[in-house]
XYZ file of C-alpha atoms in Angstrom:
727
model
C 6.689 26.776 18.711
C 3.056 25.792 15.476
C 0.967 28.096 18.080
C 2.260 31.199 19.520
C 0.173 34.316 20.752
C 1.819 37.747 20.346
C 0.652 39.580 23.512
C 0.845 43.315 22.038
C -1.001 42.546 18.952
C -3.589 40.200 21.101
C -3.136 37.657 18.177
C -2.716 34.042 18.246
C -0.918 32.340 15.150
C -0.983 28.399 14.371
C 0.908 27.160 11.998
C 2.754 24.258 10.136
C 5.361 24.363 7.443
C 2.147 25.204 4.512
C -0.281 26.631 6.300
C -0.845 29.588 9.077
C -4.572 30.450 10.905
C -4.332 33.352 13.042
C -7.354 35.114 15.010
C -6.819 38.311 16.956
C -8.765 39.398 20.652
C -10.058 42.431 18.982
C -11.495 45.531 21.369
C -14.142 44.979 24.620
C -12.607 40.557 24.377
C -14.233 40.667 20.443
C -12.367 37.340 19.427
C -11.914 38.714 15.736
C -10.568 36.130 12.559
C -7.631 37.478 10.406
C -6.744 34.413 8.112
C -6.104 30.948 6.733
C -4.448 29.824 3.652
C -0.608 29.934 2.476
C 2.086 29.940 5.148
C 2.818 33.410 5.773
C 5.792 35.044 8.307
C 4.516 37.893 9.879
C 2.948 38.330 13.769
C 1.253 41.560 13.246
C -1.604 40.732 10.785
C -4.417 42.330 12.614
C -4.447 45.181 9.551
C -6.888 42.221 7.833
C -9.653 42.398 10.062
C -11.052 45.011 7.274
C -13.639 43.637 5.247
C -14.417 47.295 3.969
C -17.295 49.991 6.166
C -20.225 49.748 7.516
C -23.560 50.836 6.484
C -25.796 52.940 8.639
C -28.172 49.915 9.197
C -24.769 48.398 10.947
C -24.520 47.978 14.888
C -22.021 48.942 16.600
C -20.917 48.949 20.185
C -19.771 52.195 21.497
C -16.741 50.881 23.417
C -15.128 49.683 20.386
C -13.065 53.078 19.433
C -12.774 52.440 16.244
C -15.295 53.926 13.787
C -14.755 50.817 11.146
C -15.543 48.128 13.155
C -19.199 46.602 13.093
C -19.580 43.199 13.909
C -22.171 43.203 11.098
C -19.274 42.888 8.802
C -16.316 41.999 10.993
C -15.030 37.946 10.153
C -15.663 36.879 13.524
C -14.116 33.414 15.471
C -17.403 32.197 16.766
C -20.601 34.511 15.622
C -23.216 34.900 18.068
C -26.873 35.040 17.123
C -29.059 38.283 17.967
C -26.288 40.691 19.406
C -25.228 42.920 15.907
C -23.853 40.654 13.131
C -27.093 39.644 11.137
C -25.541 36.800 9.318
C -25.751 33.289 10.053
C -24.801 32.363 13.753
C -22.657 29.654 15.056
C -24.466 29.905 18.173
C -27.605 30.543 19.724
C -29.020 30.054 22.967
C -32.832 30.635 25.070
C -32.491 32.128 28.400
C -34.377 31.485 31.130
C -35.815 34.391 29.767
C -36.760 33.105 26.810
C -34.767 35.385 24.354
C -32.196 33.955 22.150
C -29.516 36.678 22.140
C -25.663 35.470 22.217
C -22.370 37.265 22.593
C -19.452 34.872 23.353
C -15.856 37.369 24.814
C -12.853 36.321 25.297
C -12.028 35.166 29.048
C -8.383 33.780 28.441
C -6.532 30.578 26.655
C -4.158 28.257 26.937
C -1.873 26.567 24.312
C -0.396 22.903 25.441
C 1.236 20.037 23.149
C -1.258 16.712 22.285
C -5.224 17.012 21.279
C -7.551 15.568 23.978
C -10.157 13.338 23.156
C -13.441 14.633 22.932
C -15.831 12.304 25.215
C -18.363 10.254 23.283
C -17.368 11.417 19.653
C -14.822 9.875 17.558
C -12.060 12.916 16.385
C -8.751 13.240 14.995
C -5.286 11.782 17.118
C -2.255 13.284 17.865
C 0.106 10.366 16.365
C 4.048 10.601 17.872
C 3.694 13.399 19.890
C 3.630 16.013 16.616
C -0.080 18.043 17.498
C -0.403 21.388 19.223
C -3.882 22.506 20.435
C -4.862 25.956 21.855
C -7.847 26.073 24.265
C -9.648 29.762 24.022
C -12.177 29.975 26.930
C -15.510 32.532 25.745
C -17.958 33.898 28.518
C -21.095 34.961 27.640
C -21.974 37.127 30.820
C -25.584 37.592 31.127
C -26.425 33.236 30.412
C -23.101 31.908 32.540
C -22.275 29.629 29.416
C -18.842 29.558 28.125
C -17.878 27.797 24.992
C -14.597 26.395 24.797
C -12.922 27.028 20.975
C -10.852 24.147 20.573
C -8.003 24.557 17.876
C -5.856 21.416 17.106
C -2.634 21.904 14.197
C -1.025 19.088 13.050
C 3.224 19.443 12.140
C 3.132 17.298 9.307
C 0.323 18.624 7.394
C -2.184 21.608 6.525
C -4.636 20.681 8.406
C -7.076 22.490 11.478
C -9.252 20.159 13.647
C -11.938 22.104 15.872
C -14.340 22.187 17.859
C -16.181 23.870 20.877
C -17.001 22.585 24.300
C -19.917 25.019 25.975
C -20.952 25.087 29.803
C -23.640 25.794 31.243
C -21.718 28.278 34.326
C -25.165 29.846 34.919
C -27.327 29.269 37.902
C -30.607 28.868 35.187
C -31.399 26.086 32.429
C -30.789 27.089 29.356
C -31.463 25.711 25.758
C -29.136 25.340 22.923
C -30.553 26.097 20.220
C -27.672 26.024 17.544
C -24.180 24.615 18.556
C -22.158 23.972 15.113
C -18.868 22.954 15.347
C -16.604 25.741 13.401
C -17.243 29.102 11.370
C -14.375 30.285 8.557
C -15.069 33.563 7.505
C -13.200 34.145 4.268
C -11.833 37.507 2.346
C -13.207 37.230 -1.359
C -16.279 35.469 -2.694
C -14.181 34.477 -6.052
C -14.540 30.660 -5.089
C -16.650 28.000 -6.252
C -18.009 25.715 -4.154
C -17.785 21.720 -4.534
C -19.499 18.807 -2.663
C -21.056 15.695 -4.108
C -24.436 14.532 -3.470
C -26.499 11.089 -4.619
C -28.754 8.162 -4.339
C -29.327 4.883 -3.064
C -26.948 3.016 -6.072
C -25.743 6.468 -7.199
C -23.602 8.174 -4.401
C -21.151 10.674 -4.511
C -21.526 13.013 -7.740
C -19.069 15.531 -7.670
C -20.707 19.131 -8.574
C -19.157 22.667 -8.849
C -20.306 25.987 -9.188
C -19.491 29.862 -8.058
C -20.306 31.024 -4.405
C -23.493 33.454 -5.367
C -25.141 35.775 -2.390
C -26.978 34.834 -0.020
C -27.084 31.896 1.659
C -26.055 28.204 0.152
C -25.907 25.228 2.599
C -26.066 20.949 2.076
C -27.470 19.296 5.107
C -29.199 15.872 6.167
C -31.460 15.833 8.940
C -32.322 11.896 7.943
C -31.286 10.449 11.165
C -27.458 9.869 9.021
C -25.151 11.304 7.213
C -26.772 9.311 4.162
C -26.794 9.466 0.685
C -27.757 12.597 -0.553
C -25.397 14.927 0.517
C -22.072 14.228 2.554
C -20.132 15.854 4.929
C -17.520 17.036 2.918
C -17.726 20.569 1.587
C -14.792 22.265 -0.691
C -13.990 26.262 -1.231
C -11.982 26.476 -4.220
C -10.868 29.675 -5.988
C -12.677 30.219 -9.410
C -9.059 29.199 -11.171
C -8.434 26.559 -9.299
C -8.324 22.991 -10.631
C -7.429 19.841 -10.176
C -3.416 20.224 -9.220
C -2.821 23.741 -9.157
C -4.470 26.717 -7.224
C -6.125 27.541 -3.601
C -8.708 24.984 -1.718
C -9.994 25.200 1.145
C -11.306 21.304 2.616
C -14.023 20.926 5.302
C -15.245 17.242 6.560
C -17.471 16.985 10.167
C -16.228 13.637 11.442
C -19.949 13.088 12.328
C -22.539 10.777 11.109
C -25.615 12.147 12.582
C -27.765 15.274 11.161
C -25.530 17.690 10.027
C -25.456 21.331 7.868
C -22.485 23.351 5.848
C -23.691 26.782 5.279
C -22.095 29.037 3.465
C -23.589 32.472 3.425
C -21.678 34.948 1.140
C -23.035 38.902 2.311
C -23.337 42.052 0.460
C -19.645 42.774 1.051
C -18.657 39.359 -1.300
C -17.616 37.607 1.674
C -18.464 34.308 2.864
C -18.890 32.779 6.009
C -18.957 28.726 6.552
C -20.359 26.883 9.500
C -20.070 23.644 9.490
C -21.829 21.696 12.269
C -24.807 19.945 13.742
C -28.152 20.581 11.754
C -30.223 22.447 14.351
C -33.999 21.824 12.061
C -34.886 19.400 15.498
C -32.088 20.050 17.357
C -32.244 22.091 21.476
C -30.043 20.437 23.813
C -30.827 21.423 27.462
C -27.900 22.613 29.731
C -28.794 22.479 33.444
C -26.519 24.633 35.030
C -22.824 22.966 36.152
C -23.781 21.020 32.426
C -21.626 21.076 29.000
C -21.905 20.115 25.916
C -19.380 18.964 23.255
C -19.922 19.575 19.326
C -18.443 17.203 16.764
C -14.979 18.086 15.310
C -14.879 19.335 11.919
C -11.230 18.827 9.804
C -10.424 21.721 8.088
C -7.002 21.452 5.079
C -5.622 23.683 3.333
C -4.014 22.611 0.138
C -2.721 25.561 -2.763
C -2.355 22.880 -4.163
C -5.689 21.953 -6.005
C -8.361 19.739 -5.651
C -5.735 16.776 -6.023
C -3.499 18.326 -3.065
C -6.228 18.629 -0.626
C -7.691 14.706 -1.056
C -4.263 13.702 -0.785
C -4.098 15.745 2.381
C -6.822 14.519 3.586
C -6.208 10.870 2.696
C -2.667 10.716 4.192
C -4.049 12.304 6.971
C -6.271 10.414 7.899
C -4.768 7.375 7.678
C -2.287 8.524 10.438
C -4.146 10.607 12.282
C -7.698 8.859 12.487
C -9.007 5.715 11.339
C -7.839 3.537 14.486
C -8.391 0.100 13.762
C -5.586 -1.703 13.736
C -6.573 -2.794 10.432
C -5.630 0.697 8.824
C -2.068 -0.059 7.945
C -2.273 -3.747 8.114
C -2.474 -5.465 5.652
C -6.328 -6.843 4.895
C -7.535 -10.022 3.873
C -8.744 -10.173 0.530
C -12.689 -11.382 0.691
C -15.183 -13.096 -1.124
C -19.196 -11.562 -0.077
C -21.690 -13.998 -0.712
C -24.147 -11.345 -0.851
C -24.911 -11.110 -5.090
C -24.628 -14.348 -5.006
C -25.917 -16.365 -3.153
C -28.491 -13.490 -1.503
C -31.295 -15.449 1.511
C -30.846 -18.783 -0.693
C -27.655 -20.715 1.100
C -27.045 -23.416 3.511
C -23.577 -24.240 5.429
C -22.988 -26.648 2.594
C -22.772 -23.806 0.149
C -20.717 -21.650 1.909
C -18.187 -24.036 2.320
C -18.615 -25.010 -1.966
C -17.957 -21.171 -2.219
C -14.889 -20.880 0.347
C -13.121 -24.257 -1.495
C -13.478 -22.196 -5.236
C -12.390 -18.981 -3.740
C -8.932 -20.968 -2.344
C -8.566 -22.063 -5.118
C -8.747 -18.870 -6.754
C -6.265 -17.084 -4.243
C -8.896 -15.169 -2.630
C -8.650 -15.063 2.035
C -11.788 -14.685 3.699
C -15.216 -15.942 2.993
C -17.968 -13.348 4.431
C -21.445 -14.477 5.453
C -23.926 -11.639 4.445
C -27.513 -11.537 5.608
C -29.917 -14.116 6.137
C -27.601 -16.328 8.918
C -29.769 -15.016 11.406
C -33.307 -15.874 13.637
C -35.984 -17.068 10.866
C -34.085 -14.601 8.553
C -35.781 -16.082 4.905
C -35.935 -12.914 2.835
C -35.916 -8.680 4.622
C -39.551 -9.212 6.358
C -38.007 -10.315 9.135
C -36.122 -11.250 12.114
C -33.952 -8.360 12.725
C -32.768 -7.794 16.088
C -32.389 -11.586 16.270
C -28.919 -12.197 16.497
C -28.926 -15.716 17.083
C -27.677 -18.711 14.855
C -30.279 -20.244 12.042
C -29.817 -23.610 12.337
C -32.445 -24.894 10.005
C -29.980 -23.261 7.237
C -26.238 -23.676 9.459
C -27.499 -27.549 10.172
C -24.551 -27.639 12.463
C -24.349 -24.164 13.151
C -22.310 -21.406 13.342
C -19.050 -23.172 15.197
C -19.372 -26.337 12.860
C -19.564 -24.047 9.693
C -16.051 -21.943 10.707
C -14.662 -24.843 11.615
C -15.336 -26.272 8.259
C -14.661 -22.732 6.523
C -11.230 -22.407 8.232
C -9.739 -26.261 7.807
C -9.883 -24.968 3.769
C -7.504 -21.912 4.907
C -10.129 -19.579 4.599
C -10.533 -17.094 6.673
C -14.420 -16.020 8.115
C -16.526 -12.611 8.355
C -20.194 -12.337 9.147
C -22.675 -9.132 8.185
C -24.932 -7.503 11.568
C -27.268 -4.718 11.044
C -27.169 -4.017 14.752
C -29.959 -0.775 14.880
C -32.528 -2.296 13.108
C -35.548 -4.348 14.509
C -37.778 -5.804 12.322
C -41.827 -6.133 13.459
C -41.973 -9.605 12.038
C -39.138 -10.480 15.368
C -38.830 -12.032 18.824
C -37.293 -9.340 20.162
C -39.883 -5.951 19.053
C -42.577 -8.291 19.506
C -40.920 -8.715 23.618
C -39.936 -4.905 23.245
C -42.209 -3.078 20.702
C -40.910 -0.098 22.247
C -37.910 -0.342 21.834
C -37.962 0.917 18.081
C -38.028 4.442 17.601
C -41.558 6.370 17.383
C -43.681 9.385 18.589
C -46.634 8.310 20.919
C -49.969 8.944 19.000
C -48.005 8.650 15.442
C -48.486 5.852 12.924
C -45.518 3.839 12.285
C -43.763 4.242 9.201
C -42.236 1.407 7.639
C -38.785 1.564 5.283
C -37.830 -1.976 4.032
C -40.214 -3.911 6.426
C -37.939 -2.940 8.947
C -38.218 0.643 11.923
C -34.998 1.418 13.685
C -33.749 0.956 17.230
C -33.852 3.054 19.705
C -30.056 3.692 19.900
C -30.707 6.576 23.168
C -31.386 3.705 25.461
C -28.869 2.078 26.988
C -30.715 -1.167 28.179
C -31.546 -1.270 23.891
C -28.029 -0.965 23.779
C -26.658 -3.224 26.372
C -28.839 -6.233 24.518
C -27.721 -5.940 21.249
C -24.046 -5.883 22.652
C -24.401 -9.363 24.118
C -26.559 -11.181 21.432
C -23.334 -9.631 18.681
C -21.031 -10.456 23.009
C -22.439 -14.302 22.177
C -22.642 -15.121 18.942
C -18.476 -13.156 18.727
C -16.650 -14.414 21.292
C -17.864 -18.221 21.182
C -16.402 -18.371 17.291
C -13.446 -17.167 15.122
C -15.535 -14.532 13.309
C -12.044 -12.151 11.934
C -14.773 -8.885 9.690
C -18.057 -8.171 10.786
C -19.857 -5.877 7.722
C -21.636 -3.522 9.502
C -25.135 -2.116 7.489
C -27.931 0.199 8.539
C -30.933 -0.151 6.110
C -32.906 2.982 6.920
C -33.173 6.289 8.045
C -35.176 7.572 10.969
C -38.325 8.822 10.818
C -41.069 10.207 13.747
C -38.145 10.584 16.504
C -39.122 11.013 19.533
C -37.652 8.357 22.195
C -40.235 6.482 24.796
C -37.713 7.497 27.881
C -36.822 10.995 27.204
C -38.406 14.069 28.709
C -40.382 16.235 26.820
C -37.656 18.927 27.351
C -35.277 16.536 25.940
C -36.370 14.978 22.975
C -35.070 17.762 20.706
C -31.696 15.810 22.047
C -32.592 12.726 20.745
C -30.815 12.597 17.194
C -27.642 13.722 18.843
C -28.197 10.955 21.753
C -28.982 8.084 18.368
C -25.891 8.821 17.027
C -23.601 9.046 20.282
C -24.867 5.966 21.318
C -24.112 4.002 17.487
C -20.940 5.244 18.521
C -20.909 4.213 22.118
C -21.934 0.012 20.468
C -19.476 0.819 18.003
C -16.834 1.588 20.524
C -17.865 -1.575 22.761
C -17.877 -3.983 20.405
C -14.306 -2.838 18.409
C -12.865 -2.657 22.291
C -13.843 -5.881 23.041
C -12.632 -7.390 19.616
C -9.576 -5.779 18.428
C -8.518 -8.200 16.134
C -12.068 -7.769 14.169
C -11.461 -5.930 10.529
C -14.951 -3.933 11.051
C -16.415 -2.626 7.518
C -19.799 -0.043 7.336
C -22.229 0.233 5.666
C -25.476 1.957 4.767
C -27.832 0.531 2.316
C -24.185 0.878 0.428
C -22.603 4.038 1.131
C -25.288 5.984 2.823
C -23.053 6.257 5.958
C -19.993 7.600 4.266
C -17.900 10.044 6.474
C -15.037 10.583 8.698
C -16.918 9.558 12.407
C -17.329 5.856 10.522
C -13.433 5.528 9.798
C -13.057 6.771 13.045
C -14.149 2.455 13.750
C -13.694 1.046 10.506
C -10.631 1.424 8.408
C -13.419 0.590 5.099
C -16.762 1.215 3.832
C -18.882 0.165 1.929
C -19.188 3.230 -0.666
C -22.555 1.345 -3.265
C -24.278 -1.704 -3.099
C -24.374 -0.473 -7.322
C -21.553 -2.561 -8.484
C -21.688 -1.792 -11.659
C -17.312 -0.027 -13.003
C -18.795 2.507 -15.378
C -21.246 3.737 -13.004
C -18.855 3.243 -9.508
C -16.448 5.961 -11.412
C -18.241 8.588 -10.235
C -18.856 7.159 -7.196
C -14.876 6.209 -6.399
C -13.925 9.186 -7.856
C -15.845 11.504 -5.891
C -15.341 10.204 -2.606
C -12.042 10.156 -3.148
C -11.827 13.811 -2.074
C -11.111 13.728 0.907
C -11.857 10.244 1.603
C -9.079 7.496 1.578
C -8.875 5.057 -1.446
C -8.527 2.025 1.094
C -11.608 2.922 3.055
C -13.328 2.789 -0.328
C -15.464 -1.099 -0.117
C -15.665 -2.065 -3.532
C -16.002 -5.841 -5.363
C -16.090 -7.299 -8.714
C -19.034 -8.341 -8.836
C -20.976 -10.417 -11.434
C -23.512 -8.182 -12.587
C -21.785 -6.124 -14.855
C -21.912 -5.137 -18.583
C -18.055 -4.372 -18.628
C -15.436 -7.396 -18.700
C -13.852 -8.996 -15.727
C -10.763 -6.979 -16.438
C -12.305 -3.824 -15.916
C -14.568 -4.936 -13.423
C -11.351 -5.515 -11.575
C -9.684 -2.542 -12.524
C -12.123 -0.561 -11.071
C -12.437 -2.670 -7.938
C -9.062 -1.768 -7.646
C -9.202 1.803 -7.073
C -10.620 0.597 -3.316
C -10.394 -2.367 -0.972
C -10.751 -4.623 -3.784
C -12.844 -8.243 -3.750
C -15.202 -10.698 -4.966
C -19.060 -10.708 -4.981
C -19.868 -13.676 -7.092
C -20.528 -17.289 -7.414
C -16.887 -18.937 -8.052
C -18.804 -21.301 -8.793
C -19.838 -20.018 -11.916
C -16.881 -18.785 -13.323
C -15.095 -20.139 -16.447
C -11.291 -21.973 -17.149
C -10.745 -18.749 -18.757
C -11.872 -16.480 -15.747
C -10.543 -18.447 -13.536
C -7.723 -17.816 -15.085
C -7.686 -13.699 -15.065
C -9.343 -13.843 -11.692
C -5.992 -15.787 -10.488
C -4.063 -12.903 -12.220
C -6.034 -9.854 -10.308
C -5.452 -11.463 -6.617
C -1.769 -11.396 -7.252
C -1.406 -8.024 -9.033
C -3.848 -7.365 -5.739
C -1.190 -8.453 -3.805
C 1.879 -6.768 -6.091
C 0.336 -3.403 -5.779
C -1.218 -3.500 -2.436
C 1.254 -1.057 -0.635
C 1.394 1.376 -3.827
C -2.205 1.501 -3.709
C -3.022 1.856 0.059
C -0.007 3.982 1.373
C 0.878 5.602 -2.473
C -0.447 9.183 -3.597
C -4.004 8.499 -5.578
C -3.882 11.281 -8.464
C -7.283 12.074 -10.947
C -6.518 12.929 -14.366
C -9.782 12.085 -16.039
C -13.124 12.958 -14.419
C -16.057 10.848 -14.847
C -18.141 13.901 -13.746
C -16.061 16.147 -16.824
C -15.415 14.105 -19.575
C -18.475 11.787 -20.872
C -16.149 8.976 -22.609
C -12.350 8.843 -20.742
C -11.916 8.129 -16.413
C -8.330 7.940 -15.747
C -6.329 7.990 -12.452
C -3.393 6.776 -11.165
C -1.200 5.961 -7.938
C 2.327 7.233 -7.658
C 4.598 5.823 -4.281
C 5.696 8.225 -1.786
C 8.747 7.630 -2.909
C 8.027 8.027 -6.193
C 9.659 4.643 -7.897
C 6.119 2.926 -8.755
C 3.376 4.003 -10.722
C 0.302 2.413 -11.673
C -2.025 4.061 -14.423
C -5.755 2.885 -15.347
C -7.747 4.648 -18.104
C -11.468 3.200 -18.291
C -13.478 3.918 -21.483
C -17.584 4.838 -20.783
C -17.490 5.015 -24.186
C -15.843 5.820 -27.168
C -14.803 9.135 -27.660
C -13.144 11.138 -31.016
C -9.819 9.748 -30.420
C -8.538 8.193 -27.125
C -4.895 7.095 -28.097
C -4.097 11.899 -27.588
C -1.594 11.573 -25.755
C -1.744 12.256 -21.524
C 0.323 13.741 -19.674
C 0.634 11.476 -16.096
C 1.411 13.983 -12.846
C 3.320 13.644 -9.692
C 6.218 11.512 -10.725
C 9.939 12.498 -10.514
C 11.638 14.339 -13.748
C 14.205 13.278 -13.308
C 13.839 9.261 -13.099
C 13.442 7.228 -15.770
C 10.262 5.077 -16.096
C 9.958 1.424 -16.973
C 7.214 0.469 -18.771
C 6.503 -3.300 -17.183
C 4.233 -4.580 -19.967
C 6.712 -2.865 -22.715
C 9.711 -2.707 -21.555
C 10.358 1.534 -22.684
C 11.632 3.319 -20.840
C 10.879 6.986 -20.201
C 11.833 10.223 -18.439
C 9.445 11.169 -15.327
C 10.434 14.431 -17.518
C 8.722 13.244 -20.639
C 5.478 11.288 -19.083
C 4.549 14.554 -16.923
C 5.269 16.737 -19.423
C 4.602 15.116 -22.958
C 2.318 12.352 -22.443
C 1.926 8.740 -22.072
C 1.613 7.301 -25.843
C -1.625 5.301 -26.012
C -1.668 5.366 -29.614
C -0.864 1.536 -29.346
C -2.987 0.219 -27.620
C -5.917 -1.938 -28.572
C -9.660 -1.145 -27.147
C -11.729 -2.847 -29.181
C -14.146 -1.184 -32.312
C -16.062 0.584 -30.249
C -13.758 0.215 -26.914
C -17.111 0.514 -24.360
C -15.968 -0.295 -21.158
C -12.409 -1.694 -22.013
C -9.854 -0.342 -19.267
C -6.115 -0.688 -19.436
C -3.498 -0.602 -16.893
C -0.112 0.625 -16.952
C 2.775 -0.442 -14.484
C 5.971 1.321 -13.988
C 8.548 1.500 -11.910
C 11.537 4.213 -12.141
C 15.009 2.800 -12.836
């Protein structure tokens, strides 16, 4: 049994072949944390509860017969507010008396095979009966608030999925003021905090810094996850590298306001909380009502950051992305945006499709500008009917013409947004999010629809359904181009306005679920001004997300490397565009470290460029399985090396290797041998280009010889791609 309960010591152990998580029911039914790390066989881990002695200023429970126990320093499993633990709390409930003292204690538990779904929320799922779940019930006897702590482990992965369901079993209403999904108390601050930050057009810059005493955090309160910070955090041992050492990676399956808080206490022990950002969060619970938190995913690695990433990648493809396109070969597409922007008609799009077909491209995506009176970004969001001034024969006729060329068809939507200059806004101005009496902020000439409202979601769904159901649309790009200000709903009563942000996210999930359920054949790609909402919640619905509006390949290196810390390579939307300072070859090499596609006017390619594109299309098919399902290795990081960026893919059977180097700027010596990780030392690999044969051991420890490659006079923006096959 992967989950066991030792009744004598009252210890729960959750084991996979390489991972152990343990917690204990202590005296007076306190739930305490014991261990999270490499697999250990021992059953009695009770001594791990001690993290030093507490001071005279630390409160203690006189009923506990232990002079070393205080909630102030003990590693707690799900810490609460105001009852002796002065560190940051996972749960704080304001009761009918007006105070927020919260104290939950163990009541019961159950262990069962499989994994429950989380109502209204995306979450990881069991596949082939390889998951087991522990549910622990804990109760605050004063308020009647019951916390159901959910833990699921997966047989094949060092992964723990956690969430919390909070139920009001009392007789009076309460307000949840903090309801984090998980807490992890670790025994040492000898760790670095790893995360990524950014902005529009410059997402996912990786940063690593030592933990400090006090509280450090990353968060969003933009109404969405946002490009500034991502709901991902890793704690890496200070000595950990890309391929060695211990790392604890954490990701929140959520697309709204989030917070990852790390507090290092006076004992030098870090506490990590992950969940919904408590800023602007207040959830009103009447007796009998419940609240489900989003899911937190914890990955343990003893093979460095790379091992953590590869676990996230494969785990998400197996247990999070539910689209049929997750492991089904996706069509190679060209998007019209950078080629035409709003300036297109049906004839121009058919010309694009004809040229694309001759290059081997399989799908044309019509981006923004096909609906309502939409000729710029000032108007018509919300009016999802076809602009027949542009598409003169109508959408069906356009798609028929494109399909007749042997090309599939995709379309762009921005379902959550509305322009004040739109028919929908004129009919329903109250559908736009706005706080009563406040000026209405405008961003990108648009407002955000109130997705907490069923009538709003029904209207947008019906508009989308009317178009999609009548046309052979096989792909949707779902965009979201501004964040939420003046957050309030015209229909929520005052005591529920603190629920607005979370209800908004639930509304978006509901609409996405309805669309993907009605049209399961459609390949859905998410986008939010690029990678502004790149999170696991979106991956649940869409197997790929546009990584950034910045398509320059040199800039894309840091963007895609950062995202790869926890998101699968085939989820990173990446295209070859016309706007670049690098060669067409380098643009393709970088886009191949993602979904790969094109975003340019194919009519403007020279014959030489067309031949290059045909070769790239052939390579896309040749390397598809290796890139989508192989193991990804970051070798030289663009955030750590100002000159070079190196990465590789290795097939899981270790028979294929695809190595790529991009020269950002010319270093003193780019020809030094480079060791390639992850190969089989017993196999012999043939360089397809040169025919030279290397042992895996030689490539891993002696390195790849780059001295014969011509990077040009200065090398800037050049690249090399090497493909090896084992005999």
